mmCIF file of C-alpha atoms in Angstrom:
data_model
loop_
_atom_site.group_PDB
_atom_site.id
_atom_site.type_symbol
_atom_site.label_atom_id
_atom_site.label_comp_id
_atom_site.label_asym_id
_atom_site.label_seq_id
_atom_site.Cartn_x
_atom_site.Cartn_y
_atom_site.Cartn_z
ATOM 1 C CA ASP A 165 -45.730 4.853 103.934
ATOM 2 C CA THR A 166 -48.676 5.021 101.534
ATOM 3 C CA GLY A 167 -46.702 4.846 98.269
ATOM 4 C CA VAL A 168 -46.384 1.976 95.801
ATOM 5 C CA SER A 169 -44.554 -0.991 97.275
ATOM 6 C CA GLN A 170 -42.877 -3.881 95.501
ATOM 7 C CA ASP A 171 -41.605 -7.187 96.780
ATOM 8 C CA PRO A 172 -38.968 -8.514 96.640
ATOM 9 C CA ARG A 173 -36.572 -5.642 96.029
ATOM 10 C CA HIS A 174 -33.928 -7.979 94.644
ATOM 11 C CA LYS A 175 -34.159 -11.438 93.133
ATOM 12 C CA ILE A 176 -31.312 -13.616 91.890
ATOM 13 C CA THR A 177 -32.302 -16.744 90.053
ATOM 14 C CA LYS A 178 -30.836 -19.333 87.743
ATOM 15 C CA ARG A 179 -31.776 -19.531 84.104
ATOM 16 C CA GLY A 180 -34.855 -21.651 83.580
ATOM 17 C CA GLN A 181 -36.405 -20.963 86.979
ATOM 18 C CA ASN A 182 -39.755 -19.238 87.473
ATOM 19 C CA VAL A 183 -40.015 -15.992 89.447
ATOM 20 C CA THR A 184 -42.958 -13.961 90.710
ATOM 21 C CA PHE A 185 -42.999 -10.318 91.771
ATOM 22 C CA ARG A 186 -45.662 -8.487 93.719
ATOM 23 C CA CYS A 187 -46.820 -4.870 93.517
ATOM 24 C CA ASP A 188 -49.109 -3.126 95.994
ATOM 25 C CA PRO A 189 -50.416 0.124 94.487
ATOM 26 C CA ILE A 190 -51.589 3.230 96.290
ATOM 27 C CA SER A 191 -54.867 2.116 97.810
ATOM 28 C CA GLU A 192 -57.332 4.319 95.927
ATOM 29 C CA HIS A 193 -55.623 3.926 92.542
ATOM 30 C CA ASN A 194 -57.542 1.832 90.047
ATOM 31 C CA ARG A 195 -54.872 1.799 87.320
ATOM 32 C CA LEU A 196 -51.727 -0.268 87.636
ATOM 33 C CA TYR A 197 -48.800 -0.497 85.236
ATOM 34 C CA TRP A 198 -45.703 -2.649 84.836
ATOM 35 C CA TYR A 199 -42.545 -1.353 83.174
ATOM 36 C CA ARG A 200 -39.125 -2.893 82.595
ATOM 37 C CA GLN A 201 -35.916 -0.894 82.833
ATOM 38 C CA THR A 202 -32.574 -2.274 81.671
ATOM 39 C CA LEU A 203 -29.220 -0.697 82.482
ATOM 40 C CA GLY A 204 -28.755 2.643 80.782
ATOM 41 C CA GLN A 205 -32.283 2.700 79.378
ATOM 42 C CA GLY A 206 -35.519 4.348 80.343
ATOM 43 C CA PRO A 207 -38.471 2.282 81.548
ATOM 44 C CA GLU A 208 -40.400 0.440 78.827
ATOM 45 C CA PHE A 209 -44.102 -0.232 79.115
ATOM 46 C CA LEU A 210 -45.093 -3.873 79.623
ATOM 47 C CA THR A 211 -48.749 -3.990 80.618
ATOM 48 C CA TYR A 212 -51.588 -2.087 82.243
ATOM 49 C CA PHE A 213 -54.645 -2.894 84.351
ATOM 50 C CA GLN A 214 -57.737 -0.903 85.052
ATOM 51 C CA ASN A 215 -59.194 -2.477 88.170
ATOM 52 C CA GLU A 216 -58.834 -6.232 87.567
ATOM 53 C CA ALA A 217 -58.940 -6.060 83.763
ATOM 54 C CA GLN A 218 -55.671 -6.292 81.850
ATOM 55 C CA LEU A 219 -56.271 -3.841 79.004
ATOM 56 C CA GLU A 220 -52.991 -3.873 77.125
ATOM 57 C CA LYS A 221 -49.895 -6.009 76.832
ATOM 58 C CA SER A 222 -46.768 -4.803 75.074
ATOM 59 C CA ARG A 223 -45.067 -6.918 72.428
ATOM 60 C CA LEU A 224 -42.181 -6.994 74.926
ATOM 61 C CA LEU A 225 -44.321 -9.264 77.102
ATOM 62 C CA SER A 226 -43.614 -12.684 75.632
ATOM 63 C CA ASP A 227 -45.745 -15.712 76.458
ATOM 64 C CA ARG A 228 -43.339 -16.510 79.309
ATOM 65 C CA PHE A 229 -44.642 -13.454 81.136
ATOM 66 C CA SER A 230 -48.016 -13.280 82.829
ATOM 67 C CA ALA A 231 -49.509 -10.583 85.000
ATOM 68 C CA GLU A 232 -52.586 -10.636 87.160
ATOM 69 C CA ARG A 233 -54.456 -8.223 89.351
ATOM 70 C CA PRO A 234 -57.074 -10.217 91.255
ATOM 71 C CA LYS A 235 -59.884 -8.118 92.722
ATOM 72 C CA GLY A 236 -58.258 -4.968 91.399
ATOM 73 C CA SER A 237 -55.878 -4.659 94.321
ATOM 74 C CA PHE A 238 -52.288 -5.933 94.289
ATOM 75 C CA SER A 239 -50.704 -7.298 91.124
ATOM 76 C CA THR A 240 -48.264 -10.086 90.388
ATOM 77 C CA LEU A 241 -45.875 -10.458 87.479
ATOM 78 C CA GLU A 242 -44.614 -13.958 86.801
ATOM 79 C CA ILE A 243 -41.782 -14.877 84.480
ATOM 80 C CA GLN A 244 -41.513 -18.541 83.542
ATOM 81 C CA ARG A 245 -38.330 -20.228 82.337
ATOM 82 C CA THR A 246 -36.233 -17.135 82.959
ATOM 83 C CA GLU A 247 -33.522 -16.180 80.485
ATOM 84 C CA GLN A 248 -30.464 -13.993 81.004
ATOM 85 C CA GLY A 249 -32.104 -11.332 78.851
ATOM 86 C CA ASP A 250 -34.824 -10.996 81.484
ATOM 87 C CA SER A 251 -32.322 -9.397 83.865
ATOM 88 C CA ALA A 252 -33.678 -5.913 84.506
ATOM 89 C CA MET A 253 -35.449 -3.680 86.991
ATOM 90 C CA TYR A 254 -39.193 -4.345 86.983
ATOM 91 C CA LEU A 255 -41.112 -1.235 87.965
ATOM 92 C CA CYS A 256 -44.723 -1.010 89.015
ATOM 93 C CA ALA A 257 -46.711 2.218 88.933
ATOM 94 C CA SER A 258 -50.250 3.182 89.810
ATOM 95 C CA SER A 259 -52.587 6.055 89.084
ATOM 96 C CA LEU A 260 -56.175 7.160 89.186
ATOM 97 C CA ALA A 261 -58.231 6.789 86.033
ATOM 98 C CA GLN A 262 -58.797 10.385 85.042
ATOM 99 C CA THR A 263 -58.248 12.771 82.180
ATOM 100 C CA GLY A 264 -55.268 15.039 82.105
ATOM 101 C CA VAL A 265 -51.758 14.128 83.057
ATOM 102 C CA ASN A 266 -52.947 11.154 85.135
ATOM 103 C CA GLU A 267 -49.725 11.067 87.156
ATOM 104 C CA GLN A 268 -48.207 7.632 87.560
ATOM 105 C CA PHE A 269 -46.521 6.962 90.902
ATOM 106 C CA PHE A 270 -43.711 4.449 90.729
ATOM 107 C CA GLY A 271 -42.576 1.900 93.245
ATOM 108 C CA PRO A 272 -38.909 1.233 94.050
ATOM 109 C CA GLY A 273 -38.721 -1.673 91.610
ATOM 110 C CA THR A 274 -37.649 -5.297 91.770
ATOM 111 C CA ARG A 275 -34.160 -5.902 90.421
ATOM 112 C CA LEU A 276 -33.939 -9.313 88.757
ATOM 113 C CA THR A 277 -30.634 -10.998 87.993
ATOM 114 C CA VAL A 278 -30.714 -14.205 85.976
ATOM 115 C CA LEU A 279 -27.509 -16.210 86.178
ATOM 116 C CA GLN B 22 -35.348 5.253 65.349
ATOM 117 C CA LYS B 23 -36.805 5.412 68.844
ATOM 118 C CA GLU B 24 -39.850 7.597 69.418
ATOM 119 C CA VAL B 25 -38.010 9.553 72.140
ATOM 120 C CA GLU B 26 -34.308 10.335 72.019
ATOM 121 C CA GLN B 27 -32.321 11.590 74.984
ATOM 122 C CA ASP B 28 -28.576 12.053 75.347
ATOM 123 C CA PRO B 29 -27.551 9.744 78.200
ATOM 124 C CA GLY B 30 -24.602 11.916 79.217
ATOM 125 C CA PRO B 31 -23.127 11.636 81.772
ATOM 126 C CA LEU B 32 -23.238 15.320 82.628
ATOM 127 C CA SER B 33 -21.054 16.714 85.414
ATOM 128 C CA VAL B 34 -21.394 20.326 86.590
ATOM 129 C CA PRO B 35 -20.213 22.413 89.552
ATOM 130 C CA GLU B 36 -22.666 23.417 92.245
ATOM 131 C CA GLY B 37 -24.597 26.540 91.271
ATOM 132 C CA ALA B 38 -24.402 25.899 87.524
ATOM 133 C CA ILE B 39 -27.377 26.074 85.195
ATOM 134 C CA VAL B 40 -28.154 22.656 83.772
ATOM 135 C CA SER B 41 -29.903 22.061 80.459
ATOM 136 C CA LEU B 42 -31.385 18.654 79.668
ATOM 137 C CA ASN B 43 -33.078 17.878 76.363
ATOM 138 C CA CYS B 44 -35.122 15.332 74.476
ATOM 139 C CA THR B 45 -36.372 15.057 70.930
ATOM 140 C CA TYR B 46 -39.299 12.995 69.750
ATOM 141 C CA SER B 47 -40.777 11.830 66.500
ATOM 142 C CA ASN B 48 -44.457 11.124 67.255
ATOM 143 C CA SER B 49 -46.584 14.232 66.858
ATOM 144 C CA ALA B 50 -49.398 12.539 68.814
ATOM 145 C CA PHE B 51 -47.580 13.162 72.097
ATOM 146 C CA GLN B 52 -49.370 15.871 74.057
ATOM 147 C CA TYR B 53 -48.087 15.492 77.631
ATOM 148 C CA PHE B 54 -44.412 16.006 78.296
ATOM 149 C CA MET B 55 -42.969 15.019 81.638
ATOM 150 C CA TRP B 56 -39.679 15.022 83.447
ATOM 151 C CA TYR B 57 -38.965 12.331 86.002
ATOM 152 C CA ARG B 58 -36.040 12.195 88.406
ATOM 153 C CA GLN B 59 -34.621 8.822 89.383
ATOM 154 C CA TYR B 60 -32.122 8.386 92.182
ATOM 155 C CA SER B 61 -29.914 5.323 92.147
ATOM 156 C CA ARG B 62 -31.805 2.111 92.925
ATOM 157 C CA LYS B 63 -35.118 3.983 93.248
ATOM 158 C CA GLY B 64 -38.211 4.330 91.102
ATOM 159 C CA PRO B 65 -38.752 7.460 88.999
ATOM 160 C CA GLU B 66 -40.626 10.385 90.561
ATOM 161 C CA LEU B 67 -42.457 13.046 88.582
ATOM 162 C CA LEU B 68 -40.771 16.455 88.701
ATOM 163 C CA MET B 69 -43.059 18.409 86.429
ATOM 164 C CA TYR B 70 -45.134 18.148 83.305
ATOM 165 C CA THR B 71 -46.330 20.354 80.473
ATOM 166 C CA TYR B 72 -49.372 19.934 78.308
ATOM 167 C CA SER B 73 -48.803 20.792 74.650
ATOM 168 C CA SER B 74 -46.414 23.668 73.981
ATOM 169 C CA GLY B 75 -45.049 26.340 76.250
ATOM 170 C CA ASN B 76 -43.060 26.865 79.391
ATOM 171 C CA LYS B 77 -43.654 25.918 82.984
ATOM 172 C CA GLU B 78 -41.643 26.998 86.003
ATOM 173 C CA ASP B 79 -41.489 25.388 89.432
ATOM 174 C CA GLY B 80 -38.891 26.810 91.764
ATOM 175 C CA ARG B 81 -35.449 26.185 90.286
ATOM 176 C CA PHE B 82 -36.871 24.030 87.489
ATOM 177 C CA THR B 83 -38.216 25.217 84.115
ATOM 178 C CA ALA B 84 -39.683 22.922 81.475
ATOM 179 C CA GLN B 85 -40.043 24.023 77.869
ATOM 180 C CA VAL B 86 -41.815 22.338 74.976
ATOM 181 C CA ASP B 87 -41.413 23.292 71.326
ATOM 182 C CA LYS B 88 -43.834 21.113 69.408
ATOM 183 C CA SER B 89 -42.887 22.614 66.064
ATOM 184 C CA SER B 90 -39.355 21.285 66.540
ATOM 185 C CA LYS B 91 -40.437 18.210 68.572
ATOM 186 C CA TYR B 92 -37.951 19.283 71.231
ATOM 187 C CA ILE B 93 -38.331 19.533 75.000
ATOM 188 C CA SER B 94 -35.985 20.898 77.646
ATOM 189 C CA LEU B 95 -35.565 20.978 81.392
ATOM 190 C CA PHE B 96 -33.475 23.728 82.960
ATOM 191 C CA ILE B 97 -32.203 23.552 86.510
ATOM 192 C CA ARG B 98 -30.993 26.814 88.025
ATOM 193 C CA ASP B 99 -28.562 27.032 90.943
ATOM 194 C CA SER B 100 -27.960 23.289 90.791
ATOM 195 C CA GLN B 101 -27.312 21.496 94.078
ATOM 196 C CA PRO B 102 -25.499 18.234 94.879
ATOM 197 C CA SER B 103 -28.907 16.824 95.859
ATOM 198 C CA ASP B 104 -29.961 17.259 92.209
ATOM 199 C CA SER B 105 -27.515 14.491 91.260
ATOM 200 C CA ALA B 106 -29.699 11.809 89.685
ATOM 201 C CA THR B 107 -30.839 10.437 86.354
ATOM 202 C CA TYR B 108 -33.373 12.665 84.606
ATOM 203 C CA LEU B 109 -35.847 10.930 82.335
ATOM 204 C CA CYS B 110 -38.100 12.644 79.853
ATOM 205 C CA ALA B 111 -41.409 10.903 79.251
ATOM 206 C CA MET B 112 -44.306 11.549 76.934
ATOM 207 C CA LYS B 113 -47.818 10.362 76.418
ATOM 208 C CA LYS B 114 -50.682 10.787 74.034
ATOM 209 C CA THR B 115 -54.220 11.823 74.752
ATOM 210 C CA GLY B 116 -57.246 9.751 73.898
ATOM 211 C CA GLY B 117 -57.300 5.977 73.725
ATOM 212 C CA SER B 118 -53.716 5.225 74.719
ATOM 213 C CA ASN B 119 -53.317 7.968 77.285
ATOM 214 C CA TYR B 120 -52.086 5.549 79.944
ATOM 215 C CA LYS B 121 -48.751 4.597 78.378
ATOM 216 C CA LEU B 122 -45.608 6.577 79.088
ATOM 217 C CA THR B 123 -42.798 6.531 76.539
ATOM 218 C CA PHE B 124 -39.465 7.359 78.151
ATOM 219 C CA GLY B 125 -36.117 8.575 76.915
ATOM 220 C CA LYS B 126 -32.950 6.779 78.019
ATOM 221 C CA GLY B 127 -32.308 9.230 80.829
ATOM 222 C CA THR B 128 -29.416 11.634 81.430
ATOM 223 C CA LEU B 129 -27.159 10.978 84.405
ATOM 224 C CA LEU B 130 -26.388 14.291 86.134
ATOM 225 C CA THR B 131 -23.743 14.822 88.802
ATOM 226 C CA VAL B 132 -23.539 18.162 90.612
ATOM 227 C CA ASN B 133 -20.180 18.536 92.313
ATOM 228 C CA PRO B 134 -19.908 20.545 95.564
#
């Protein structure tokens, strides 16, 4: 399978704990995106990388959230001191950097539950 | 007011029905209009997209964009039980922020055999 993969698929944690998610994009894609989707809502943009550079962070991404993409390959999203409001599906997507529709391919997501 | 509004449904139709899904938006800078399909516990997958105004057809699916009304639609003909999913409209701008998708809430569709 050469699509976007995410790990873990599910994570249950207690409030106050730190969690880290991993995303492996499609190998030739140089753009990588993180979105958050809560129940009954569409995905909301969190952040975006072109190669290893993080070029935008949404206001939704508080200082408890940090994302990295070392060497422009896989990416990690870490949430420190988790809160119940962080419970959501965290989606990763990747694309080529090109003009036009620049289709984003989504992974299956990591579902986070904070107790 | 959100930039993209979409009726979340749910929408339940019999097999073979024509389904109409709609979104409205407020930001005239949006130029690409997309429809994603999301099955339960999966990531969204792109169904089709339209640039600017007009219609686009792909098999049983037709996407329409009316920029003057800031209104987009997706029609599904001869709906099948396998079409049961959440349908998300998404939009993006051109130029400097052409990487960010803005989604509607999604409409949950069930096609009953």
